[in-house]
Amino acid sequence: MCIEIKTSMLKTRGIERNMFYGAKHKTFEKASELRKKMTMAEEVLWKELKNRTKFNVKFRRQHPIDIFIADFYCHECKLVIEVDGDIHTREDIQAYDDGRTHDIEKFGIQILRFSNNEILNDLENVKNQILNKINSININKSVIYLKSSDAAYI
């Protein structure tokens, strides 16, 4: 039922529809399930990301993007944060992750990856990397905006 409400919202709110990049109903269902089964590292990071005052942007957890589900997504920055468990060290999983990254980057989305170990043992460094990435994205947006507004006066 909750998924149906969200799907109907997609039809009426243009910005909502765009932030999911064509994700299908099944992807929304899977994302909803994953929100209920977050890993310890995901829960620790989510506690930080959901506090908008720390990063000044809104993150969503287990967010559908096309056929994929991002662990965390900020639409304003077009930034995905992935939390990788030990399985992601396997060669076949790394190859899948590389393809997934390539497909998501086609939407103009940038991806940061952290291991469970990094989040659980060096959270301050993880938060600093996220903040630095957000700041660099925002600086680049400002430069683009300034360049386009300057061009209007030429």
PDB file of C-alpha atoms in Angstrom:
ATOM      1  CA  MET A   1       0.000   0.000   0.000  1.00  0.00           C
ATOM      2  CA  CYS A   2       2.781   2.440   0.889  1.00  0.00           C
ATOM      3  CA  ILE A   3       4.440   1.780  -2.460  1.00  0.00           C
ATOM      4  CA  GLU A   4       1.199   2.512  -4.318  1.00  0.00           C
ATOM      5  CA  ILE A   5       0.944   5.906  -2.629  1.00  0.00           C
ATOM      6  CA  LYS A   6       4.494   6.755  -3.614  1.00  0.00           C
ATOM      7  CA  THR A   7       3.876   5.596  -7.170  1.00  0.00           C
ATOM      8  CA  SER A   8       0.803   7.826  -7.453  1.00  0.00           C
ATOM      9  CA  MET A   9       2.889  10.724  -6.100  1.00  0.00           C
ATOM     10  CA  LEU A  10       5.316  10.141  -8.956  1.00  0.00           C
ATOM     11  CA  LYS A  11       2.592  10.855 -11.482  1.00  0.00           C
ATOM     12  CA  THR A  12       1.747  14.258 -10.012  1.00  0.00           C
ATOM     13  CA  ARG A  13       5.086  15.618  -8.813  1.00  0.00           C
ATOM     14  CA  GLY A  14       7.525  16.110 -11.692  1.00  0.00           C
ATOM     15  CA  ILE A  15      10.613  16.521  -9.560  1.00  0.00           C
ATOM     16  CA  GLU A  16       9.863  13.293  -7.716  1.00  0.00           C
ATOM     17  CA  ARG A  17       9.528  11.374 -10.970  1.00  0.00           C
ATOM     18  CA  ASN A  18      12.852  12.702 -12.244  1.00  0.00           C
ATOM     19  CA  MET A  19      14.848  11.759  -9.165  1.00  0.00           C
ATOM     20  CA  PHE A  20      14.138   8.049  -9.684  1.00  0.00           C
ATOM     21  CA  TYR A  21      15.392   7.931 -13.296  1.00  0.00           C
ATOM     22  CA  GLY A  22      12.657   5.625 -14.541  1.00  0.00           C
ATOM     23  CA  ALA A  23      12.716   3.126 -11.657  1.00  0.00           C
ATOM     24  CA  LYS A  24       9.941   0.546 -11.875  1.00  0.00           C
ATOM     25  CA  HIS A  25       7.449  -0.558  -9.222  1.00  0.00           C
ATOM     26  CA  LYS A  26       9.470  -3.694  -8.333  1.00  0.00           C
ATOM     27  CA  THR A  27      12.546  -1.557  -7.610  1.00  0.00           C
ATOM     28  CA  PHE A  28      10.497   0.570  -5.193  1.00  0.00           C
ATOM     29  CA  GLU A  29       9.246  -2.585  -3.467  1.00  0.00           C
ATOM     30  CA  LYS A  30      12.787  -3.945  -3.080  1.00  0.00           C
ATOM     31  CA  ALA A  31      14.008  -0.575  -1.758  1.00  0.00           C
ATOM     32  CA  SER A  32      11.255  -0.604   0.855  1.00  0.00           C
ATOM     33  CA  GLU A  33      12.360  -4.085   1.984  1.00  0.00           C
ATOM     34  CA  LEU A  34      16.005  -2.997   2.157  1.00  0.00           C
ATOM     35  CA  ARG A  35      15.124  -0.017   4.374  1.00  0.00           C
ATOM     36  CA  LYS A  36      13.887  -2.505   6.950  1.00  0.00           C
ATOM     37  CA  LYS A  37      17.103  -4.588   6.786  1.00  0.00           C
ATOM     38  CA  MET A  38      19.936  -2.051   6.854  1.00  0.00           C
ATOM     39  CA  THR A  39      23.371  -3.256   7.915  1.00  0.00           C
ATOM     40  CA  MET A  40      24.983  -1.869  11.056  1.00  0.00           C
ATOM     41  CA  ALA A  41      27.321   0.306   8.967  1.00  0.00           C
ATOM     42  CA  GLU A  42      24.368   1.645   6.936  1.00  0.00           C
ATOM     43  CA  GLU A  43      22.485   2.464  10.152  1.00  0.00           C
ATOM     44  CA  VAL A  44      25.503   4.277  11.606  1.00  0.00           C
ATOM     45  CA  LEU A  45      25.960   6.338   8.444  1.00  0.00           C
ATOM     46  CA  TRP A  46      22.214   6.988   8.082  1.00  0.00           C
ATOM     47  CA  LYS A  47      22.146   8.447  11.602  1.00  0.00           C
ATOM     48  CA  GLU A  48      24.635  11.056  10.362  1.00  0.00           C
ATOM     49  CA  LEU A  49      23.182  11.643   6.881  1.00  0.00           C
ATOM     50  CA  LYS A  50      19.572  12.125   7.961  1.00  0.00           C
ATOM     51  CA  ASN A  51      20.562  15.123  10.099  1.00  0.00           C
ATOM     52  CA  ARG A  52      20.306  17.913   7.503  1.00  0.00           C
ATOM     53  CA  THR A  53      22.194  20.359   9.691  1.00  0.00           C
ATOM     54  CA  LYS A  54      25.443  18.390   9.364  1.00  0.00           C
ATOM     55  CA  PHE A  55      25.643  18.349   5.569  1.00  0.00           C
ATOM     56  CA  ASN A  56      23.042  20.995   4.588  1.00  0.00           C
ATOM     57  CA  VAL A  57      21.483  18.646   2.035  1.00  0.00           C
ATOM     58  CA  LYS A  58      18.833  15.944   2.127  1.00  0.00           C
ATOM     59  CA  PHE A  59      19.816  12.299   1.739  1.00  0.00           C
ATOM     60  CA  ARG A  60      17.431   9.453   1.069  1.00  0.00           C
ATOM     61  CA  ARG A  61      18.177   5.866   2.045  1.00  0.00           C
ATOM     62  CA  GLN A  62      17.745   2.836  -0.207  1.00  0.00           C
ATOM     63  CA  HIS A  63      16.784   5.087  -3.087  1.00  0.00           C
ATOM     64  CA  PRO A  64      15.681   3.637  -6.473  1.00  0.00           C
ATOM     65  CA  ILE A  65      17.642   4.859  -9.495  1.00  0.00           C
ATOM     66  CA  ASP A  66      16.611   3.155 -12.729  1.00  0.00           C
ATOM     67  CA  ILE A  67      17.084  -0.597 -12.078  1.00  0.00           C
ATOM     68  CA  PHE A  68      19.409  -0.008  -9.118  1.00  0.00           C
ATOM     69  CA  ILE A  69      18.971   0.882  -5.467  1.00  0.00           C
ATOM     70  CA  ALA A  70      21.506   3.299  -4.013  1.00  0.00           C
ATOM     71  CA  ASP A  71      22.299   2.953  -0.330  1.00  0.00           C
ATOM     72  CA  PHE A  72      22.046   6.749   0.042  1.00  0.00           C
ATOM     73  CA  TYR A  73      21.195   9.445  -2.487  1.00  0.00           C
ATOM     74  CA  CYS A  74      21.186  13.238  -2.448  1.00  0.00           C
ATOM     75  CA  HIS A  75      19.234  14.548  -5.432  1.00  0.00           C
ATOM     76  CA  GLU A  76      20.328  18.139  -4.895  1.00  0.00           C
ATOM     77  CA  CYS A  77      23.988  17.131  -5.344  1.00  0.00           C
ATOM     78  CA  LYS A  78      23.321  14.129  -7.584  1.00  0.00           C
ATOM     79  CA  LEU A  79      25.477  12.122  -5.197  1.00  0.00           C
ATOM     80  CA  VAL A  80      25.202   8.438  -4.295  1.00  0.00           C
ATOM     81  CA  ILE A  81      26.929   6.982  -1.263  1.00  0.00           C
ATOM     82  CA  GLU A  82      27.460   3.235  -1.296  1.00  0.00           C
ATOM     83  CA  VAL A  83      28.331   1.162   1.765  1.00  0.00           C
ATOM     84  CA  ASP A  84      30.243  -1.966   0.771  1.00  0.00           C
ATOM     85  CA  GLY A  85      30.538  -5.112   2.843  1.00  0.00           C
ATOM     86  CA  ASP A  86      33.302  -7.698   2.530  1.00  0.00           C
ATOM     87  CA  ILE A  87      31.598  -9.335  -0.459  1.00  0.00           C
ATOM     88  CA  HIS A  88      32.551  -6.300  -2.544  1.00  0.00           C
ATOM     89  CA  THR A  89      36.208  -7.372  -2.430  1.00  0.00           C
ATOM     90  CA  ARG A  90      35.403 -10.356  -4.654  1.00  0.00           C
ATOM     91  CA  GLU A  91      36.497  -9.899  -8.267  1.00  0.00           C
ATOM     92  CA  ASP A  92      33.092 -10.776  -9.766  1.00  0.00           C
ATOM     93  CA  ILE A  93      31.283  -8.376  -7.435  1.00  0.00           C
ATOM     94  CA  GLN A  94      33.817  -5.635  -8.192  1.00  0.00           C
ATOM     95  CA  ALA A  95      33.151  -6.113 -11.909  1.00  0.00           C
ATOM     96  CA  TYR A  96      29.394  -5.799 -11.274  1.00  0.00           C
ATOM     97  CA  ASP A  97      29.971  -2.697  -9.111  1.00  0.00           C
ATOM     98  CA  ASP A  98      32.070  -1.120 -11.884  1.00  0.00           C
ATOM     99  CA  GLY A  99      29.283  -1.669 -14.428  1.00  0.00           C
ATOM    100  CA  ARG A 100      26.666  -0.372 -12.008  1.00  0.00           C
ATOM    101  CA  THR A 101      28.783   2.708 -11.310  1.00  0.00           C
ATOM    102  CA  HIS A 102      29.150   3.353 -15.040  1.00  0.00           C
ATOM    103  CA  ASP A 103      25.385   3.029 -15.596  1.00  0.00           C
ATOM    104  CA  ILE A 104      24.533   5.370 -12.700  1.00  0.00           C
ATOM    105  CA  GLU A 105      27.152   7.922 -13.757  1.00  0.00           C
ATOM    106  CA  LYS A 106      25.365   8.178 -17.140  1.00  0.00           C
ATOM    107  CA  PHE A 107      22.681  10.136 -15.246  1.00  0.00           C
ATOM    108  CA  GLY A 108      25.291  12.677 -14.136  1.00  0.00           C
ATOM    109  CA  ILE A 109      25.391  11.181 -10.657  1.00  0.00           C
ATOM    110  CA  GLN A 110      28.652  10.893  -8.744  1.00  0.00           C
ATOM    111  CA  ILE A 111      29.350   7.971  -6.423  1.00  0.00           C
ATOM    112  CA  LEU A 112      31.307   7.718  -3.194  1.00  0.00           C
ATOM    113  CA  ARG A 113      32.075   4.248  -1.822  1.00  0.00           C
ATOM    114  CA  PHE A 114      32.976   3.330   1.729  1.00  0.00           C
ATOM    115  CA  SER A 115      33.583  -0.043   3.293  1.00  0.00           C
ATOM    116  CA  ASN A 116      31.701  -1.149   6.392  1.00  0.00           C
ATOM    117  CA  ASN A 117      35.059  -1.072   8.153  1.00  0.00           C
ATOM    118  CA  GLU A 118      35.681   2.592   7.243  1.00  0.00           C
ATOM    119  CA  ILE A 119      32.268   3.620   8.554  1.00  0.00           C
ATOM    120  CA  LEU A 120      32.457   1.606  11.759  1.00  0.00           C
ATOM    121  CA  ASN A 121      36.095   2.442  12.580  1.00  0.00           C
ATOM    122  CA  ASP A 122      36.753   5.876  11.068  1.00  0.00           C
ATOM    123  CA  LEU A 123      33.411   7.657  10.858  1.00  0.00           C
ATOM    124  CA  GLU A 124      34.900  11.148  11.212  1.00  0.00           C
ATOM    125  CA  ASN A 125      37.042  10.614   8.109  1.00  0.00           C
ATOM    126  CA  VAL A 126      34.025   9.284   6.196  1.00  0.00           C
ATOM    127  CA  LYS A 127      31.961  12.335   7.187  1.00  0.00           C
ATOM    128  CA  ASN A 128      34.800  14.648   6.142  1.00  0.00           C
ATOM    129  CA  GLN A 129      35.068  12.956   2.739  1.00  0.00           C
ATOM    130  CA  ILE A 130      31.313  13.291   2.218  1.00  0.00           C
ATOM    131  CA  LEU A 131      31.354  16.946   3.252  1.00  0.00           C
ATOM    132  CA  ASN A 132      34.326  17.661   0.975  1.00  0.00           C
ATOM    133  CA  LYS A 133      32.517  16.012  -1.940  1.00  0.00           C
ATOM    134  CA  ILE A 134      29.327  17.987  -1.284  1.00  0.00           C
ATOM    135  CA  ASN A 135      31.315  21.212  -1.058  1.00  0.00           C
ATOM    136  CA  SER A 136      33.178  20.482  -4.312  1.00  0.00           C
ATOM    137  CA  ILE A 137      29.892  19.723  -6.088  1.00  0.00           C
ATOM    138  CA  ASN A 138      28.348  22.942  -4.770  1.00  0.00           C
ATOM    139  CA  ILE A 139      31.411  24.982  -5.758  1.00  0.00           C
ATOM    140  CA  ASN A 140      31.248  23.520  -9.275  1.00  0.00           C
ATOM    141  CA  LYS A 141      27.532  24.367  -9.464  1.00  0.00           C
ATOM    142  CA  SER A 142      28.295  27.943  -8.409  1.00  0.00           C
ATOM    143  CA  VAL A 143      31.007  28.297 -11.037  1.00  0.00           C
ATOM    144  CA  ILE A 144      28.698  26.967 -13.738  1.00  0.00           C
ATOM    145  CA  TYR A 145      25.950  29.327 -12.582  1.00  0.00           C
ATOM    146  CA  LEU A 146      28.305  32.304 -12.578  1.00  0.00           C
ATOM    147  CA  LYS A 147      29.622  31.424 -16.010  1.00  0.00           C
ATOM    148  CA  SER A 148      26.114  31.118 -17.455  1.00  0.00           C
ATOM    149  CA  SER A 149      24.964  34.380 -15.835  1.00  0.00           C
ATOM    150  CA  ASP A 150      28.111  36.175 -17.074  1.00  0.00           C
ATOM    151  CA  ALA A 151      27.415  34.879 -20.569  1.00  0.00           C
ATOM    152  CA  ALA A 152      24.029  36.610 -20.480  1.00  0.00           C
ATOM    153  CA  TYR A 153      25.766  39.979 -20.200  1.00  0.00           C
ATOM    154  CA  ILE A 154      28.254  39.485 -23.032  1.00  0.00           C
TER     155      ILE A 154
END
